[in-house]
Tab-separated table of N, CA and C in Angstrom:
chain	number	residue	atom	x	y	z
A	131	UNK	N	78.088	61.633	143.117
A	131	UNK	CA	78.002	60.973	144.419
A	131	UNK	C	79.057	62.132	145.344
A	132	UNK	N	80.438	61.621	144.829
A	132	UNK	CA	81.358	61.978	145.686
A	132	UNK	C	81.458	63.573	145.787
A	133	UNK	N	80.905	63.996	145.135
A	133	UNK	CA	80.988	65.569	144.992
A	133	UNK	C	79.972	66.171	146.068
A	134	UNK	N	78.754	65.705	146.401
A	134	UNK	CA	77.775	65.769	147.294
A	134	UNK	C	78.260	65.755	148.698
A	135	UNK	N	78.918	64.529	148.725
A	135	UNK	CA	79.469	64.434	150.071
A	135	UNK	C	80.774	64.739	150.648
A	136	UNK	N	81.399	65.569	149.341
A	136	UNK	CA	82.922	66.438	149.915
A	136	UNK	C	81.930	67.684	150.272
A	137	UNK	N	80.934	68.130	149.878
A	137	UNK	CA	80.433	69.417	149.593
A	137	UNK	C	79.626	69.573	151.063
A	138	UNK	N	79.006	68.616	151.178
A	138	UNK	CA	78.585	68.366	152.938
A	138	UNK	C	79.310	68.080	153.982
A	139	UNK	N	80.509	67.634	153.862
A	139	UNK	CA	81.389	67.545	154.756
A	139	UNK	C	82.265	69.004	154.843
A	140	UNK	N	82.828	69.469	153.931
A	140	UNK	CA	83.390	70.688	153.968
A	140	UNK	C	82.387	72.070	154.572
A	141	UNK	N	81.058	71.708	154.053
A	141	UNK	CA	79.941	72.678	154.688
A	141	UNK	C	79.976	72.396	156.272
A	142	UNK	N	79.578	71.093	157.081
A	142	UNK	CA	79.961	71.173	158.445
A	142	UNK	C	80.998	71.498	158.776
A	143	UNK	N	82.047	71.155	158.501
A	143	UNK	CA	83.529	71.749	159.189
A	143	UNK	C	83.504	72.943	159.184
A	144	UNK	N	83.031	74.139	158.224
A	144	UNK	CA	83.256	75.400	158.280
A	144	UNK	C	82.391	75.647	159.375
A	145	UNK	N	81.307	75.135	159.994
A	145	UNK	CA	79.706	75.705	161.132
A	145	UNK	C	80.709	75.127	161.936
A	146	UNK	N	81.350	74.053	162.347
A	146	UNK	CA	81.935	73.471	163.356
A	146	UNK	C	83.400	73.950	163.714
A	147	UNK	N	84.025	74.456	162.969
A	147	UNK	CA	85.460	74.816	163.054
A	147	UNK	C	85.641	75.651	164.443
A	148	UNK	N	86.538	75.077	165.571
A	148	UNK	CA	86.929	75.830	166.401
A	148	UNK	C	85.782	75.914	167.434
A	149	UNK	N	84.938	75.339	167.955
A	149	UNK	CA	84.096	75.488	168.993
A	149	UNK	C	84.508	75.639	170.123
A	150	UNK	N	84.133	76.490	171.229
A	150	UNK	CA	84.464	76.297	172.471
A	150	UNK	C	85.084	77.721	173.045
A	151	UNK	N	85.868	77.577	174.130
A	151	UNK	CA	85.744	79.298	174.943
A	151	UNK	C	87.386	79.023	175.263
A	152	UNK	N	87.818	77.855	175.557
A	152	UNK	CA	89.121	77.819	175.865
A	152	UNK	C	90.344	77.203	174.907
A	153	UNK	N	91.400	77.875	175.008
A	153	UNK	CA	92.421	77.458	174.237
A	153	UNK	C	92.572	75.825	173.420
A	154	UNK	N	92.478	75.118	174.884
A	154	UNK	CA	92.415	73.365	174.505
A	154	UNK	C	90.982	73.096	173.755
A	155	UNK	N	89.982	73.621	173.994
A	155	UNK	CA	88.415	72.953	173.275
A	155	UNK	C	88.580	73.510	171.853
A	156	UNK	N	89.112	74.713	171.379
A	156	UNK	CA	89.295	75.290	169.942
A	156	UNK	C	90.076	74.667	169.454
A	157	UNK	N	91.609	74.389	170.075
A	157	UNK	CA	92.716	73.401	169.040
A	157	UNK	C	91.912	72.165	169.033
A	158	UNK	N	91.095	71.416	169.849
A	158	UNK	CA	90.503	70.163	169.681
A	158	UNK	C	89.310	70.104	168.611
A	159	UNK	N	88.712	71.162	168.761
A	159	UNK	CA	87.516	71.011	168.322
A	159	UNK	C	88.404	71.200	166.830
A	160	UNK	N	88.963	71.798	166.473
A	160	UNK	CA	89.528	72.330	165.087
A	160	UNK	C	90.381	71.070	164.481
A	161	UNK	N	90.961	70.338	165.111
A	161	UNK	CA	91.845	69.094	165.245
A	161	UNK	C	90.767	67.636	165.018
A	162	UNK	N	89.779	67.673	165.624
A	162	UNK	CA	88.746	66.436	164.874
A	162	UNK	C	88.123	66.917	163.596
A	163	UNK	N	87.483	68.114	163.766
A	163	UNK	CA	86.948	68.640	162.195
A	163	UNK	C	88.017	68.563	161.577
A	164	UNK	N	89.097	68.954	161.485
A	164	UNK	CA	90.178	68.956	160.144
A	164	UNK	C	90.560	67.239	159.937
A	165	UNK	N	90.642	66.479	160.727
A	165	UNK	CA	90.739	64.632	160.696
A	165	UNK	C	89.430	64.497	159.524
A	166	UNK	N	88.398	64.646	160.231
A	166	UNK	CA	87.239	64.563	159.625
A	166	UNK	C	87.125	64.892	157.799
A	167	UNK	N	87.476	65.933	157.915
A	167	UNK	CA	87.474	66.877	157.036
A	167	UNK	C	88.912	66.276	155.793
A	168	UNK	N	89.866	66.017	156.625
A	168	UNK	CA	90.774	65.491	155.559
A	168	UNK	C	90.985	64.179	155.244
A	169	UNK	N	90.051	63.251	156.352
A	169	UNK	CA	90.038	61.786	155.917
A	169	UNK	C	89.073	61.506	154.538
A	170	UNK	N	87.515	62.918	154.495
A	170	UNK	CA	87.046	62.693	153.312
A	170	UNK	C	87.669	62.906	152.329
A	171	UNK	N	88.398	64.040	152.514
A	171	UNK	CA	89.040	64.428	150.797
A	171	UNK	C	90.215	63.248	150.875
A	172	UNK	N	90.735	62.731	151.685
A	172	UNK	CA	92.284	61.732	151.390
A	172	UNK	C	91.208	60.719	150.772
A	173	UNK	N	89.906	60.255	151.259
A	173	UNK	CA	89.219	59.184	150.996
A	173	UNK	C	89.140	58.941	149.432
A	174	UNK	N	89.068	60.218	149.025
A	174	UNK	CA	88.901	60.282	147.088
A	174	UNK	C	89.975	59.895	146.127
A	175	UNK	N	91.270	60.472	146.978
A	175	UNK	CA	92.332	59.887	146.551
A	175	UNK	C	93.102	58.424	146.702
A	176	UNK	N	92.225	57.904	147.551
A	176	UNK	CA	92.456	56.762	148.277
A	176	UNK	C	93.731	56.683	148.941
A	177	UNK	N	94.004	57.455	149.937
A	177	UNK	CA	94.602	57.435	151.182
A	177	UNK	C	94.033	58.604	152.259
A	178	UNK	N	93.232	57.708	152.691
A	178	UNK	CA	92.150	58.336	154.052
A	178	UNK	C	92.927	58.867	155.243
A	179	UNK	N	93.882	57.914	155.487
A	179	UNK	CA	94.786	58.086	156.846
A	179	UNK	C	95.747	59.153	156.693
A	180	UNK	N	96.628	59.601	155.390
A	180	UNK	CA	97.327	60.491	155.519
A	180	UNK	C	96.365	61.611	155.422
A	181	UNK	N	95.105	61.883	154.654
A	181	UNK	CA	94.127	62.989	154.698
A	181	UNK	C	94.106	63.753	155.951
A	182	UNK	N	93.576	62.526	156.941
A	182	UNK	CA	93.006	62.700	158.326
A	182	UNK	C	93.848	62.977	158.746
A	183	UNK	N	95.289	62.759	159.170
A	183	UNK	CA	96.569	63.001	159.744
A	183	UNK	C	96.962	64.627	159.525
A	184	UNK	N	97.024	64.759	158.172
A	184	UNK	CA	97.199	66.498	157.499
A	184	UNK	C	96.130	67.017	157.899
A	185	UNK	N	94.800	66.795	157.813
A	185	UNK	CA	93.614	67.732	158.104
A	185	UNK	C	93.524	67.833	159.925
A	186	UNK	N	94.216	66.968	160.659
A	186	UNK	CA	94.188	67.076	162.195
A	186	UNK	C	95.195	67.863	162.382
A	187	UNK	N	96.383	68.098	161.765
A	187	UNK	CA	97.503	69.024	161.939
A	187	UNK	C	96.853	70.738	161.398
A	188	UNK	N	96.540	70.338	160.245
A	188	UNK	CA	96.117	71.747	159.956
A	188	UNK	C	94.989	72.417	160.969
A	189	UNK	N	93.643	71.412	161.052
A	189	UNK	CA	92.681	72.072	162.068
A	189	UNK	C	93.286	72.242	163.114
A	190	UNK	N	93.948	71.673	164.062
A	190	UNK	CA	94.829	71.983	165.360
A	190	UNK	C	95.354	73.427	165.131
A	191	UNK	N	96.105	73.782	164.650
A	191	UNK	CA	96.799	74.957	164.094
A	191	UNK	C	95.659	76.087	163.507
A	192	UNK	N	94.789	75.696	162.986
A	192	UNK	CA	93.734	76.565	162.761
A	192	UNK	C	92.708	76.990	163.994
A	193	UNK	N	92.477	76.268	164.662
A	193	UNK	CA	91.755	76.269	166.059
A	193	UNK	C	92.516	76.998	167.185
A	194	UNK	N	93.626	76.916	166.970
A	194	UNK	CA	94.818	77.571	167.933
A	194	UNK	C	94.976	78.872	167.390
A	195	UNK	N	95.100	79.406	166.578
A	195	UNK	CA	95.379	80.791	165.634
A	195	UNK	C	94.060	81.385	166.172
A	196	UNK	N	92.789	80.707	165.993
A	196	UNK	CA	91.117	81.323	165.937
A	196	UNK	C	91.280	81.625	167.366
A	197	UNK	N	91.614	80.976	168.260
A	197	UNK	CA	91.583	80.975	169.452
A	197	UNK	C	92.295	82.251	170.048
A	198	UNK	N	93.543	82.206	169.696
A	198	UNK	CA	94.329	83.925	170.225
A	198	UNK	C	93.943	85.082	169.320
A	199	UNK	N	93.669	85.027	168.458
A	199	UNK	CA	92.320	86.000	167.864
A	199	UNK	C	91.490	86.647	168.569
A	200	UNK	N	90.689	85.513	168.854
A	200	UNK	CA	89.551	85.723	169.855
A	200	UNK	C	89.913	86.841	171.386
A	201	UNK	N	90.724	85.673	171.938
A	201	UNK	CA	91.544	86.285	173.348
A	201	UNK	C	91.687	88.096	172.926
A	202	UNK	N	92.475	88.274	171.764
A	202	UNK	CA	93.420	89.368	171.381
A	202	UNK	C	92.200	90.523	171.448
A	203	UNK	N	90.809	89.812	170.302
A	203	UNK	CA	89.693	90.889	170.345
A	203	UNK	C	89.115	91.400	171.276
A	204	UNK	N	88.937	90.357	172.758
A	204	UNK	CA	88.313	90.458	173.651
A	204	UNK	C	89.257	91.203	174.598
A	205	UNK	N	90.495	91.287	174.622
A	205	UNK	CA	91.450	92.051	175.662
A	205	UNK	C	91.478	93.605	175.133
A	206	UNK	N	91.339	93.764	173.524
A	206	UNK	CA	91.343	94.902	172.736
A	206	UNK	C	89.867	95.760	173.106
A	207	UNK	N	88.883	95.186	173.287
A	207	UNK	CA	87.716	95.656	173.374
A	207	UNK	C	87.418	96.218	174.873
A	208	UNK	N	87.943	95.108	175.678
A	208	UNK	CA	88.068	95.791	177.087
A	208	UNK	C	88.879	96.734	177.629
A	209	UNK	N	90.409	96.871	176.837
A	209	UNK	CA	90.865	97.777	176.444
A	209	UNK	C	90.405	99.554	176.279
A	210	UNK	N	89.581	98.995	175.580
A	210	UNK	CA	89.277	100.385	174.732
A	210	UNK	C	88.079	100.930	175.472
A	211	UNK	N	87.410	100.059	176.339
A	211	UNK	CA	86.264	100.462	177.203
A	211	UNK	C	86.082	101.081	178.801
A	212	UNK	N	87.964	100.914	178.889
A	212	UNK	CA	88.038	101.273	180.675
A	212	UNK	C	88.126	102.727	180.688
A	213	UNK	N	87.509	103.263	181.605
A	213	UNK	CA	87.610	104.484	181.959
A	213	UNK	C	88.378	105.249	183.044
A	214	UNK	N	89.796	105.709	182.752
A	214	UNK	CA	91.042	105.863	183.695
A	214	UNK	C	90.322	106.932	184.432
A	215	UNK	N	89.628	106.438	185.622
A	215	UNK	CA	89.379	107.489	186.856
A	215	UNK	C	88.590	108.791	186.414
A	216	UNK	N	87.872	108.920	185.146
A	216	UNK	CA	87.023	110.098	184.214
A	216	UNK	C	88.510	111.076	184.408
A	217	UNK	N	89.847	110.601	183.810
A	217	UNK	CA	90.722	111.451	183.399
A	217	UNK	C	90.279	112.014	181.951
A	218	UNK	N	89.780	111.032	181.500
A	218	UNK	CA	89.790	111.351	180.156
A	218	UNK	C	88.477	111.045	179.658
A	219	UNK	N	87.227	112.255	179.241
A	219	UNK	CA	86.247	111.923	178.967
A	219	UNK	C	86.248	111.211	177.547
A	220	UNK	N	84.876	110.208	177.675
A	220	UNK	CA	84.514	109.602	176.468
A	220	UNK	C	83.386	109.853	176.129
A	221	UNK	N	83.374	110.557	174.279
A	221	UNK	CA	82.186	111.016	174.193
A	221	UNK	C	81.560	110.206	173.104
């Protein structure tokens, strides 16, 4: 039963990690999902509080890195699509 609960918690955390469009919302959602996942894993070893703290930190860091990566991708995409006064034709 513990294995099933842990598997469902991990699967749901992967779906919900870093939801949002701003840095704060992605970092916050990463921290929340990380805390829930960490608490679930920590409860298996008898220390849910420590697991939640570690999970929240890891989730927040993951959400922040994910946000920065997405914003860099958006910047790169827009930079590649610029047409500098038709000086350089795009084929």
